[in-house]
Coordinates of C-alpha atoms in Angstrom, one line a residue:
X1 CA 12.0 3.9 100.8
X2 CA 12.3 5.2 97.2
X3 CA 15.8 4.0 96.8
X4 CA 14.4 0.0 97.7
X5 CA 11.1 0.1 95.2
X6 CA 13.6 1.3 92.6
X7 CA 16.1 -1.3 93.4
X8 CA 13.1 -3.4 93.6
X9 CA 12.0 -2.7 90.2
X10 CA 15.2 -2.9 88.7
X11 CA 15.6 -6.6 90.3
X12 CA 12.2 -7.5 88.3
X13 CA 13.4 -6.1 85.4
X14 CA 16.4 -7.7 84.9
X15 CA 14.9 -10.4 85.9
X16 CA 12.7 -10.6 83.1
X17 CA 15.0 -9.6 80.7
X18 CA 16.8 -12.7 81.7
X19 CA 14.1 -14.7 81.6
X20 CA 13.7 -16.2 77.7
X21 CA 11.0 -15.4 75.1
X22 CA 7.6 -16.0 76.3
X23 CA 5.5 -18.5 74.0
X24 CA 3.3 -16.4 71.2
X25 CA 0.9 -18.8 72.9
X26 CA 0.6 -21.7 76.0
X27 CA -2.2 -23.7 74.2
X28 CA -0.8 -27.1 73.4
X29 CA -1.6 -27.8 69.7
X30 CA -4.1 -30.1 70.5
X31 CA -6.0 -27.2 72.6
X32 CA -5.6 -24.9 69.6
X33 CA -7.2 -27.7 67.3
X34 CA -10.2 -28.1 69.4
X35 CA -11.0 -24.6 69.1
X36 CA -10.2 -24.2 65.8
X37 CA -12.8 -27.0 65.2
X38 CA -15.0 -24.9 67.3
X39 CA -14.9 -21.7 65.4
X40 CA -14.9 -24.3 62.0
X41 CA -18.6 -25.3 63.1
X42 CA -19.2 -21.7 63.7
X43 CA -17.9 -20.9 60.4
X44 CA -19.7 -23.5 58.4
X45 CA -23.1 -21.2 59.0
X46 CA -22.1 -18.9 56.2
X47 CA -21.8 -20.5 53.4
X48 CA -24.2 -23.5 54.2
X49 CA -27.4 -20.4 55.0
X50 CA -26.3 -19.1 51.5
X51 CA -27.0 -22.4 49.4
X52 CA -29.3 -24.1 51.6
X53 CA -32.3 -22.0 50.0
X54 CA -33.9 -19.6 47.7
X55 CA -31.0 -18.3 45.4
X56 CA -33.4 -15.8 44.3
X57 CA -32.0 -14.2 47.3
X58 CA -28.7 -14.9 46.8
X59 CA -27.9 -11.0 45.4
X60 CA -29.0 -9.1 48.9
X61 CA -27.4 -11.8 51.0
X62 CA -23.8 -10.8 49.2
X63 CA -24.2 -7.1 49.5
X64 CA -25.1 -7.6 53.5
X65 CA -22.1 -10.4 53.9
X66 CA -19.9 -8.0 52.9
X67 CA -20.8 -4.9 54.2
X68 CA -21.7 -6.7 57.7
X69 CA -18.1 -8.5 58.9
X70 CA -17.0 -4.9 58.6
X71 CA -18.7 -3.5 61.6
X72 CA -18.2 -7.2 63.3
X73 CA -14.8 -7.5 62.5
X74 CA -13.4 -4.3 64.3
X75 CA -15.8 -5.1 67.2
X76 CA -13.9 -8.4 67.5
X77 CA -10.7 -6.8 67.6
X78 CA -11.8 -4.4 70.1
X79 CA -14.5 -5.8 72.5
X80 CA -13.4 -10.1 71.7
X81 CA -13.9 -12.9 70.0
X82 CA -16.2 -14.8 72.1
X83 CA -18.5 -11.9 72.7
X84 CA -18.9 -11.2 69.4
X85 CA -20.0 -14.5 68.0
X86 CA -22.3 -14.4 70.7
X87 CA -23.5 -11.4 69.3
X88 CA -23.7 -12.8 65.9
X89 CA -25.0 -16.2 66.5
X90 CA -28.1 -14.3 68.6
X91 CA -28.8 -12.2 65.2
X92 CA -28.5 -15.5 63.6
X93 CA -31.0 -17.2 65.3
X94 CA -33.4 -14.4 65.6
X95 CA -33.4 -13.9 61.6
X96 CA -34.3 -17.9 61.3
X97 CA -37.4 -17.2 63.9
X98 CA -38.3 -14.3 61.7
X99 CA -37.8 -16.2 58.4
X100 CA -39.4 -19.3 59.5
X101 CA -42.9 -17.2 60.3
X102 CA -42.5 -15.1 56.9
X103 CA -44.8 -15.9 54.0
X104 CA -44.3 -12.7 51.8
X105 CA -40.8 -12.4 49.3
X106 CA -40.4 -9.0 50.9
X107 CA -40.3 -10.3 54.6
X108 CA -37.8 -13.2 53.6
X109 CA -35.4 -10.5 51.9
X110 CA -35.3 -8.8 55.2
X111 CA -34.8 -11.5 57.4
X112 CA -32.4 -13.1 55.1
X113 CA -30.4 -10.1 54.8
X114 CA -30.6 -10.0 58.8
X115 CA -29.5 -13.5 58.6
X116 CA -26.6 -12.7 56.7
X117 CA -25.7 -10.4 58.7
X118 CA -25.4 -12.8 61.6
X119 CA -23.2 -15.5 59.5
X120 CA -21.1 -13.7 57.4
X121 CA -19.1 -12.2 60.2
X122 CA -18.4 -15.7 61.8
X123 CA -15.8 -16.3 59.2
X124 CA -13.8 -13.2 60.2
X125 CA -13.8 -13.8 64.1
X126 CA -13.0 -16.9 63.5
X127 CA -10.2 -15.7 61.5
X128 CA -9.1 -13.7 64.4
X129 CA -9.2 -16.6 66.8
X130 CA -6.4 -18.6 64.6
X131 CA -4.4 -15.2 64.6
X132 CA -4.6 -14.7 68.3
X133 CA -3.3 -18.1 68.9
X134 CA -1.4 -19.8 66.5
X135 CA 2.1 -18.7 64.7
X136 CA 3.3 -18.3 61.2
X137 CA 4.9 -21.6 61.3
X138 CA 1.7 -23.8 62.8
X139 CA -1.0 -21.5 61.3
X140 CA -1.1 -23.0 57.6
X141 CA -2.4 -25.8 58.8
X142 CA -5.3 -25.1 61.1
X143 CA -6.7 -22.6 58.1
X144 CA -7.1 -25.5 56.1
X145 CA -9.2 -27.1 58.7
X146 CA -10.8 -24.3 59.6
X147 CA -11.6 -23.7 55.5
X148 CA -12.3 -27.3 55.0
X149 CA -14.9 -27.4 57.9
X150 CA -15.9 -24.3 57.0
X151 CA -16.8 -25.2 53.3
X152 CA -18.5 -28.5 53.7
X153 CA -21.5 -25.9 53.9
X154 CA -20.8 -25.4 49.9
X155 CA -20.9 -29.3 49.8
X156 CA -24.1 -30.1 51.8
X157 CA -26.1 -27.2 51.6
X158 CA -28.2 -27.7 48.1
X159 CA -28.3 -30.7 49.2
X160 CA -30.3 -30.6 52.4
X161 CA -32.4 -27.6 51.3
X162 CA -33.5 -30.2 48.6
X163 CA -34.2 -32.7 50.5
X164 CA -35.6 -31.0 53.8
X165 CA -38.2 -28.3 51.0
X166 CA -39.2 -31.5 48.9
X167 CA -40.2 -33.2 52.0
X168 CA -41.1 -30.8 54.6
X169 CA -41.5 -27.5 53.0
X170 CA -39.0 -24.8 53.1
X171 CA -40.2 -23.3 55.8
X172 CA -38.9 -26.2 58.0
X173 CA -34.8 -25.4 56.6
X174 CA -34.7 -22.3 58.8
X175 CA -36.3 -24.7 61.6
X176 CA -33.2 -26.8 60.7
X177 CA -30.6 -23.7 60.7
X178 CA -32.3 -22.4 63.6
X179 CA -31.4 -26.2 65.7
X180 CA -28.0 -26.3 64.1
X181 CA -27.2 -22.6 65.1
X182 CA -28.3 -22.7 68.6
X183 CA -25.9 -26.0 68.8
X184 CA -22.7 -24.1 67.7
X185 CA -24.2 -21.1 70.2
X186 CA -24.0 -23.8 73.0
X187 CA -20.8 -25.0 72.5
X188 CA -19.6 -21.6 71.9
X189 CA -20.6 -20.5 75.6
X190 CA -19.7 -23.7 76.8
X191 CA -16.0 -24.3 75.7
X192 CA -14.8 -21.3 74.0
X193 CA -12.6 -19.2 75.9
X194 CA -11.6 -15.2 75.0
X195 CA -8.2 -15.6 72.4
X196 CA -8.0 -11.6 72.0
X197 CA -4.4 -11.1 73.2
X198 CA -5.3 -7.1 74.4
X199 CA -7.7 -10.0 76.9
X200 CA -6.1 -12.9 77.7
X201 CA -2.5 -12.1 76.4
X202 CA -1.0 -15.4 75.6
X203 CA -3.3 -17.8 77.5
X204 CA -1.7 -16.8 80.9
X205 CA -4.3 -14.8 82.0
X206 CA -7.4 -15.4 84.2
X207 CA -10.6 -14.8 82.4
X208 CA -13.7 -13.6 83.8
X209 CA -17.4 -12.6 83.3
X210 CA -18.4 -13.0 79.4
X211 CA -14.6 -14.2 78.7
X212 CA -14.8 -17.2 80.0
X213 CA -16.2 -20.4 79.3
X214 CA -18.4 -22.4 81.0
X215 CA -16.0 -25.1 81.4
X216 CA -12.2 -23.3 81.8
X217 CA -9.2 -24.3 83.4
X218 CA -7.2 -21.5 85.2
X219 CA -3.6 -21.0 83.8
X220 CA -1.6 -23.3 86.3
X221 CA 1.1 -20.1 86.0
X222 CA 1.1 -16.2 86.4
X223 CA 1.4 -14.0 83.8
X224 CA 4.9 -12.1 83.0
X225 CA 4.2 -8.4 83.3
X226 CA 4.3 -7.9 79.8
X227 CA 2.0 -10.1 79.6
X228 CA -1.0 -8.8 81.1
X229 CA -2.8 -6.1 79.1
X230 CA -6.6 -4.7 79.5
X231 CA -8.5 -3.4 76.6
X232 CA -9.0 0.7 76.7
X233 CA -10.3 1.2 73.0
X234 CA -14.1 1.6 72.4
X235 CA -16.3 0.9 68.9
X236 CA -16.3 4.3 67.2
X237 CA -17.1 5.3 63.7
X238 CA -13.5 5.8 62.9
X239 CA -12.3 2.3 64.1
X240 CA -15.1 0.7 61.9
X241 CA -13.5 2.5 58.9
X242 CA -9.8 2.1 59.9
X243 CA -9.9 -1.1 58.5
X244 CA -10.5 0.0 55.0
X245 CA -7.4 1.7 55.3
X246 CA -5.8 -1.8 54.8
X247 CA -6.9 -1.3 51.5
X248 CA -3.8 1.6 50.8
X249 CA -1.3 -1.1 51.5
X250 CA 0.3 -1.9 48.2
X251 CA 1.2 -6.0 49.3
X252 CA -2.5 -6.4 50.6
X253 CA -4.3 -4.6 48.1
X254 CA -2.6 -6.7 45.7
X255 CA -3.0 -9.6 47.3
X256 CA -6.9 -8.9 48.2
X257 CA -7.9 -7.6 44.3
X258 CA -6.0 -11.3 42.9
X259 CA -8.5 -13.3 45.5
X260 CA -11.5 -11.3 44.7
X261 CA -10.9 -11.9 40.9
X262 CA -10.6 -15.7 41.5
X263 CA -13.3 -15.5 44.0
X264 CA -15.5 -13.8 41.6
X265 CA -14.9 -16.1 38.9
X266 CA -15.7 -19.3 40.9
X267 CA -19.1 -17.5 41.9
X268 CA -19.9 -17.2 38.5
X269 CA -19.0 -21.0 38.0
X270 CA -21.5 -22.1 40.9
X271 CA -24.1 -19.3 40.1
X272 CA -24.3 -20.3 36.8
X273 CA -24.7 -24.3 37.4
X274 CA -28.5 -24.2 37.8
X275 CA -29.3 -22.3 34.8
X276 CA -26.4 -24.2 32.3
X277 CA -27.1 -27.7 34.1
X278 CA -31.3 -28.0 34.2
X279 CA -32.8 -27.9 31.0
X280 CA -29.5 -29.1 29.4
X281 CA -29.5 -32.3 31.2
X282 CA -33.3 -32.5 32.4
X283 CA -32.7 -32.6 35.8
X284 CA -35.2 -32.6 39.2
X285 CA -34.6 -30.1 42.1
X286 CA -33.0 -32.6 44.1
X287 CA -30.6 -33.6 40.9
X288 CA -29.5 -29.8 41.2
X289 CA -29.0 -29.9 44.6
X290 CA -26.4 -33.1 44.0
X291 CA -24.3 -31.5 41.0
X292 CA -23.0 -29.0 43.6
X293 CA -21.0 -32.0 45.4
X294 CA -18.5 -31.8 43.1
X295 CA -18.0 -28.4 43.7
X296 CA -18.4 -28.7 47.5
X297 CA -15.8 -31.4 47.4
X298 CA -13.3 -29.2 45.8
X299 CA -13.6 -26.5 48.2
X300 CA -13.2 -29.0 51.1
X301 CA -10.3 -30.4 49.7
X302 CA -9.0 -27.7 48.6
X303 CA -8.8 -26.3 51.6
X304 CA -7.4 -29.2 53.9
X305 CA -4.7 -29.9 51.4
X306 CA -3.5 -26.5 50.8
X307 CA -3.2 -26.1 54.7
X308 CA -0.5 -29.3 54.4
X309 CA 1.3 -27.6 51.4
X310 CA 1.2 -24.2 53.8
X311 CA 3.0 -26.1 56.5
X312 CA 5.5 -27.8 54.4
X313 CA 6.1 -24.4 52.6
X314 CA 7.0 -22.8 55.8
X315 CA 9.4 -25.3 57.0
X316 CA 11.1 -25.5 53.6
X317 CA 11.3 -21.4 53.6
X318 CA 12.5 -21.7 57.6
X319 CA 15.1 -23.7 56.6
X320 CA 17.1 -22.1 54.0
X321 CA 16.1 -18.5 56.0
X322 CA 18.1 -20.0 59.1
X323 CA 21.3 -21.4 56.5
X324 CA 21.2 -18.0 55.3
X325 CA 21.3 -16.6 59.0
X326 CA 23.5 -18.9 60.8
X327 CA 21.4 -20.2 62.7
X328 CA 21.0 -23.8 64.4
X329 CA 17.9 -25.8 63.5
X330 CA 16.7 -26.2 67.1
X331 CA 17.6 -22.3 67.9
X332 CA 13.8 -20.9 68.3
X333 CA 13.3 -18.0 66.1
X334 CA 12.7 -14.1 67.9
X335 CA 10.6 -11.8 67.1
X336 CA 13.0 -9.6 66.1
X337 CA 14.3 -12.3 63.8
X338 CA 11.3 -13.0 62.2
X339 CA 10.4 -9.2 61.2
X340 CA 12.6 -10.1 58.4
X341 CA 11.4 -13.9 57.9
X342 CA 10.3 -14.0 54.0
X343 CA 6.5 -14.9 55.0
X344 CA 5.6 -13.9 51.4
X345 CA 7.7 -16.6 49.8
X346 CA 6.7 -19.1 52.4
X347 CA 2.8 -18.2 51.6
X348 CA 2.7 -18.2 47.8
X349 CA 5.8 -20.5 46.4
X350 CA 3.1 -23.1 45.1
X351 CA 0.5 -20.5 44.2
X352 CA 1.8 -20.5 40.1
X353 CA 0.7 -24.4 39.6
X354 CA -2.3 -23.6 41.0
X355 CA -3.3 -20.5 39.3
X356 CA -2.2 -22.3 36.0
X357 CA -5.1 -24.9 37.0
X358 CA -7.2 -22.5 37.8
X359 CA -6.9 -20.7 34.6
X360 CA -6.9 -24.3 32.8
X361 CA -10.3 -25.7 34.0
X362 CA -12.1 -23.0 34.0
X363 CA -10.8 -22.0 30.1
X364 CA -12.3 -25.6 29.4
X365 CA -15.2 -25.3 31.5
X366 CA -17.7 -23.6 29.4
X367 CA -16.9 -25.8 26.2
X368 CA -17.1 -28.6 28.3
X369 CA -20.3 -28.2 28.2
X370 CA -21.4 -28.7 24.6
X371 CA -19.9 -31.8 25.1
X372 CA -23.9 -33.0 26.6
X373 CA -21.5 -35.5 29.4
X374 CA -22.6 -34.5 32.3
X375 CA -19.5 -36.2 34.3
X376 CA -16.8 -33.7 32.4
X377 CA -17.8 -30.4 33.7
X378 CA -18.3 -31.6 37.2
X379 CA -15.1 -33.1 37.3
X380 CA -13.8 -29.7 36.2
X381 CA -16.0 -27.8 38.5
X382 CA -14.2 -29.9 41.4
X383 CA -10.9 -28.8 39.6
X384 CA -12.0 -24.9 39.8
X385 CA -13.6 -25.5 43.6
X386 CA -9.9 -26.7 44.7
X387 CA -8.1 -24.3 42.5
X388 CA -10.1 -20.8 43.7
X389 CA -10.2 -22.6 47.5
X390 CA -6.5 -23.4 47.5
X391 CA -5.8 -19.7 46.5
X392 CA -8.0 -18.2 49.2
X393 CA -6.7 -20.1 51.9
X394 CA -3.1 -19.1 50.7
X395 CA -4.4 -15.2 50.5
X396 CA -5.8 -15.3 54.3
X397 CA -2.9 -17.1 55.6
X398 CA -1.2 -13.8 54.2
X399 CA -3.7 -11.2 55.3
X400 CA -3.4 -13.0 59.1
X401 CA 0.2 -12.9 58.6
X402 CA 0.8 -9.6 57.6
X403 CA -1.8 -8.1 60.7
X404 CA -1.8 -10.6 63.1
X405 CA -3.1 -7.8 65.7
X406 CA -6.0 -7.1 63.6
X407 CA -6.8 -10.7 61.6
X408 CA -10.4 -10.0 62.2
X409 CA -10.4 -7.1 60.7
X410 CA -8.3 -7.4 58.2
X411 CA -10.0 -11.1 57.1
X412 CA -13.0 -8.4 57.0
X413 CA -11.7 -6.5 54.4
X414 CA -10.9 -9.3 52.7
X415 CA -14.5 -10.6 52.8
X416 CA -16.1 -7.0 51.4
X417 CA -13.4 -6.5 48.6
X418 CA -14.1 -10.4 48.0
X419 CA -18.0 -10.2 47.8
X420 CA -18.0 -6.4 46.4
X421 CA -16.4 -7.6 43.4
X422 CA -18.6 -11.2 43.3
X423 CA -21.8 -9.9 43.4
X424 CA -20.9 -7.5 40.2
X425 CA -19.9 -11.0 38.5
X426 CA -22.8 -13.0 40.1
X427 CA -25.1 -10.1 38.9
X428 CA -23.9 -10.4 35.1
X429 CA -22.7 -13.4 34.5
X430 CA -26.0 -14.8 32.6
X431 CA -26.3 -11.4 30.4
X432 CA -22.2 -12.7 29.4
X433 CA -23.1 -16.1 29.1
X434 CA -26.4 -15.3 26.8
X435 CA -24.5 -13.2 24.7
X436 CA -21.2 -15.0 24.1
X437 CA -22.4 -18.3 24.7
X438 CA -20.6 -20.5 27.6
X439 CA -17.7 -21.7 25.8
X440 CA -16.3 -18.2 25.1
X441 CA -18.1 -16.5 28.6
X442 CA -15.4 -19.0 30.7
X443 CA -12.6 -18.6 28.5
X444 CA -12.9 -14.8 28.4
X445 CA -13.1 -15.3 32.8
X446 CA -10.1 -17.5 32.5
X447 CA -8.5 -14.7 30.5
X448 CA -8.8 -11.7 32.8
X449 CA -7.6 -14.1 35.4
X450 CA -4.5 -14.9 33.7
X451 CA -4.1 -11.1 32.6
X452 CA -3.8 -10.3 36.2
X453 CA -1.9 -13.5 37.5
X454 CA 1.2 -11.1 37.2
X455 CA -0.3 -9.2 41.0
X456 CA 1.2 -12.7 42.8
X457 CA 5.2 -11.9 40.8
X458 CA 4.5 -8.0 42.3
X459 CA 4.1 -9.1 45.7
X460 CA 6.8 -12.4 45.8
X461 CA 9.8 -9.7 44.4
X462 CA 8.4 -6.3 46.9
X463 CA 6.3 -7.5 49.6
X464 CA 8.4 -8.1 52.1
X465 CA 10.0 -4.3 50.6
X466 CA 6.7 -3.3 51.7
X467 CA 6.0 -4.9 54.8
X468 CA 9.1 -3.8 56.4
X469 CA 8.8 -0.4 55.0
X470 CA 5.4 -0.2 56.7
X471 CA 6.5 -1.6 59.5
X472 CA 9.1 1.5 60.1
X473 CA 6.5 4.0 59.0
X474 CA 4.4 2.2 62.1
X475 CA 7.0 2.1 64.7
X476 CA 8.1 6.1 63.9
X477 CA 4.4 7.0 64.2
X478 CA 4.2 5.3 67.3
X479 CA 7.4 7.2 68.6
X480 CA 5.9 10.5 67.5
X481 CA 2.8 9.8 69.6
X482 CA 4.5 8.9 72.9
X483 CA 7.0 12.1 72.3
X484 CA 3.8 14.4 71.9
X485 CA 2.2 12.8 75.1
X486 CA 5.3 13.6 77.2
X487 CA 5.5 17.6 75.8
X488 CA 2.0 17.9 77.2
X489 CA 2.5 15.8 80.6
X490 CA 5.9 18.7 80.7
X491 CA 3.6 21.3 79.6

């Protein structure tokens, strides 16, 4: 009886070992689009509750979207995806009840922090979502739609928290959030399935309960054995904080500081517009709501052209890596092929142009200015929008790259070190801008920038050095584990 389950078993597994390398994912591209779009929508929430209203408020809504994707973004990677935007769309909606009914400053600082706290952690799990089901090779692509989406909330926010205040009191935005947000709730439940691959592996497996949508289509095939995992890890305190440990990785600490420098230098930028652009040019609350299009438009664009460049970066990259290998053009690439694929070079080969842009505009920017034409530092605020966009789409294509297990988590990170380091240069950028004046403030800010530009020639010449060194470090750890869990089964 023993002898046949073990022949048995062996039968299966040479089987399966003749069988060929299962997709990363079944999702046809167009599936993988639609929910990309999906968590897009989701996504847009963010950015749109931050400049819809009040910036008054805008300094404890940074602190909270930054600290709150941290306890999101591991609870994403653990529990799901779907669940958790569940979880944070509920909070969502709850802090736009509460908001809607305050009429003191101090209740709308709680409830908007609350409120962050429900939106700022969309933009992670969505994250995760396009690194449970997409590849290297396809994923440029879909993070520029899921940015550009994502950022029209930049675009159109000022502008309907003008026009919705001026006409029907502010009050009546969170009525408008509150609709909009219990929309992207409904199609969440309705048509978003569970992408966590510890759930649903690659698509082949059956989901159930909270998983699965309310509209899903059963995988027309079974999954391989290898295929079907369960989840066994719990929220704890210590896999809220593992994250951070990202941080002590050389390539994505550099990678991560670079972004937040850019990121913090574009806040400053759009912080600064009301203040530089209302007296100067004697404009009416809805004429400040409309000078943020440009700026809106950048970020859009920046984002939906960058994912383009992405995917012909990749190819370009894949092509001389499989000259350089031997390999046929129609031969699919392994895993074990691609540990050594040069994902850093295929992420950041355009990024010099467009840090040179970055640094251009923004030097101009300030001087601009004096210049009393409105039209030239809008067109250069579109310039910086695409610039600091293009870069942060290029820096979480990399973070989901590097931890595609973890992209929720590690898009997390991302999103504290980004809005740690903004809300410093949010919180001082006037006091720089009164003392220096605006001309020298921007070109000091294009500066540091350019001062540490270098960061992106560290991590093109050692970060795949790194990556593969951390790999081993991983895969020996790993081996120590299972060897100390046999001695105490022998034991």
């Amino acid at each position: 009886m023993t002898s046949a389950r073990s022949s048995a078993d062996a039968s299966t597994y040479t089987l399966e070992k003749a069988l060929p390398e299962p997709p990363y994912h079944v999702f046809t591209l167009a599936k993988k689009k639609q929910l990309v779009y999906i968590v897009s929508v989701a996504g847009l929430f963010s950015p749109l509750s931050s400049n819809i209203y009040f910036p008054a408020l805008g300094e404890i809504a940074k602190v909270v979207q930054g600290i709150a994707p941290s306890f999101w973004g591991p609870m994403s990677d653990t529990k799901g995806r779907r669940i958790t935007f569940i979880g944070t769309f509920v909070v969502y909606l709850i802090a736009n009840v509460g908001l809607a009914f305050s009429n003191n400053f101090t209740a709308l600082m709680v409830f908007r922090g609350i409120q962050a706290a429900g939106s700022a952690a969309t933009i992670s799990v969505g994250a995760g979502v396009i690194g449970d089901i997409t590849t290297a090779r396809e994923r440029g692509g879909l993070i520029g739609i899921f940015g550009g989406i994502r950022m029209l909330g930049q675009s159109i926010g000022p502008v309907f928290g003008g026009i919705i205040s001026q006409y029907l009191g502010y009050h009546a935005i969170f009525w408008f959030l509150f609709c909009l947000g219990s929309l992207a709730l409904f199609l969440i439940i309705l048509l978003l399935p569970e992408t966590l691959r510890s759930i649903a592996g690659n698509g082949t497996i059956t989901l159930t309960s909270i998983h699965r949508p309310l509209i899903y289509k059963t995988p027309p095939y079974p999954p391989r054995r290898d295929q079907v995992c369960t989840p066994h890890r719990k929220i704890t305190v210590s896999s809220i904080v593992a994250p951070l440990k990202f941080l002590f990785e050389k390539d994505v600490f550099i990678t991560l500081f670079f972004g937040s420098i850019v990121y913090t230098v574009w806040s400053m930028v759009t912080s600064s517009t009301t203040a530089l652009f209302q007296t100067r040019f004697n404009l009416n609350d809805l004429q400040v709501g409309l000078i943020f299009l440009p700026n809106g438009a950048g970020c859009v664009a920046g984002s939906y052209l960058t994912g383009y460049l992405m995917d012909h970066d990749y190819r370009t990259i894949e092509s001389r890596y499989r000259t350089e290998k031997g390999l046929h053009e129609d031969t699919k690439l392994n895993k074990k092929e691609l540990l050594d694929f040069p994902i850093e070079e295929s992420r950041l080969r355009n990024i010099w142009w467009i840090i040179l842009l970055f640094i251009t505009s923004t030097a101009l920017y300030g001087f601009s200015l004096n210049m009393n034409i409105i039209a030239v530092p809008l067109v250069l605020q579109f310039v910086i929008a695409y610039a600091a966009t293009a870069v942060f789409s290029l820096n979480s294509a990399l973070v989901i790259d590097l931890y595609p297990g973890a992209s929720a988590s590690a898009t997390a990170v991302n999103n504290l070190m980004r809005c740690s380091v903004g809300a410093v240069g949010v919180a001082v950028v006037q006091i720089v801008v009164d003392g220096v004046g605006e001309g020298a403030a921007f070109a000091i800010l294009a500066g540091v920038t350019g001062v540490c530009s270098p960061l992106v020639g560290v991590e093109w010449v050692y970060g795949q050095r790194w990556r593969l060194e951390r790999r081993e470090r991983l895969r020996r750890k790993e081996e120590l584990k299972k060897e100390m869990g046999l001695e105490k089964l022998v034991g």
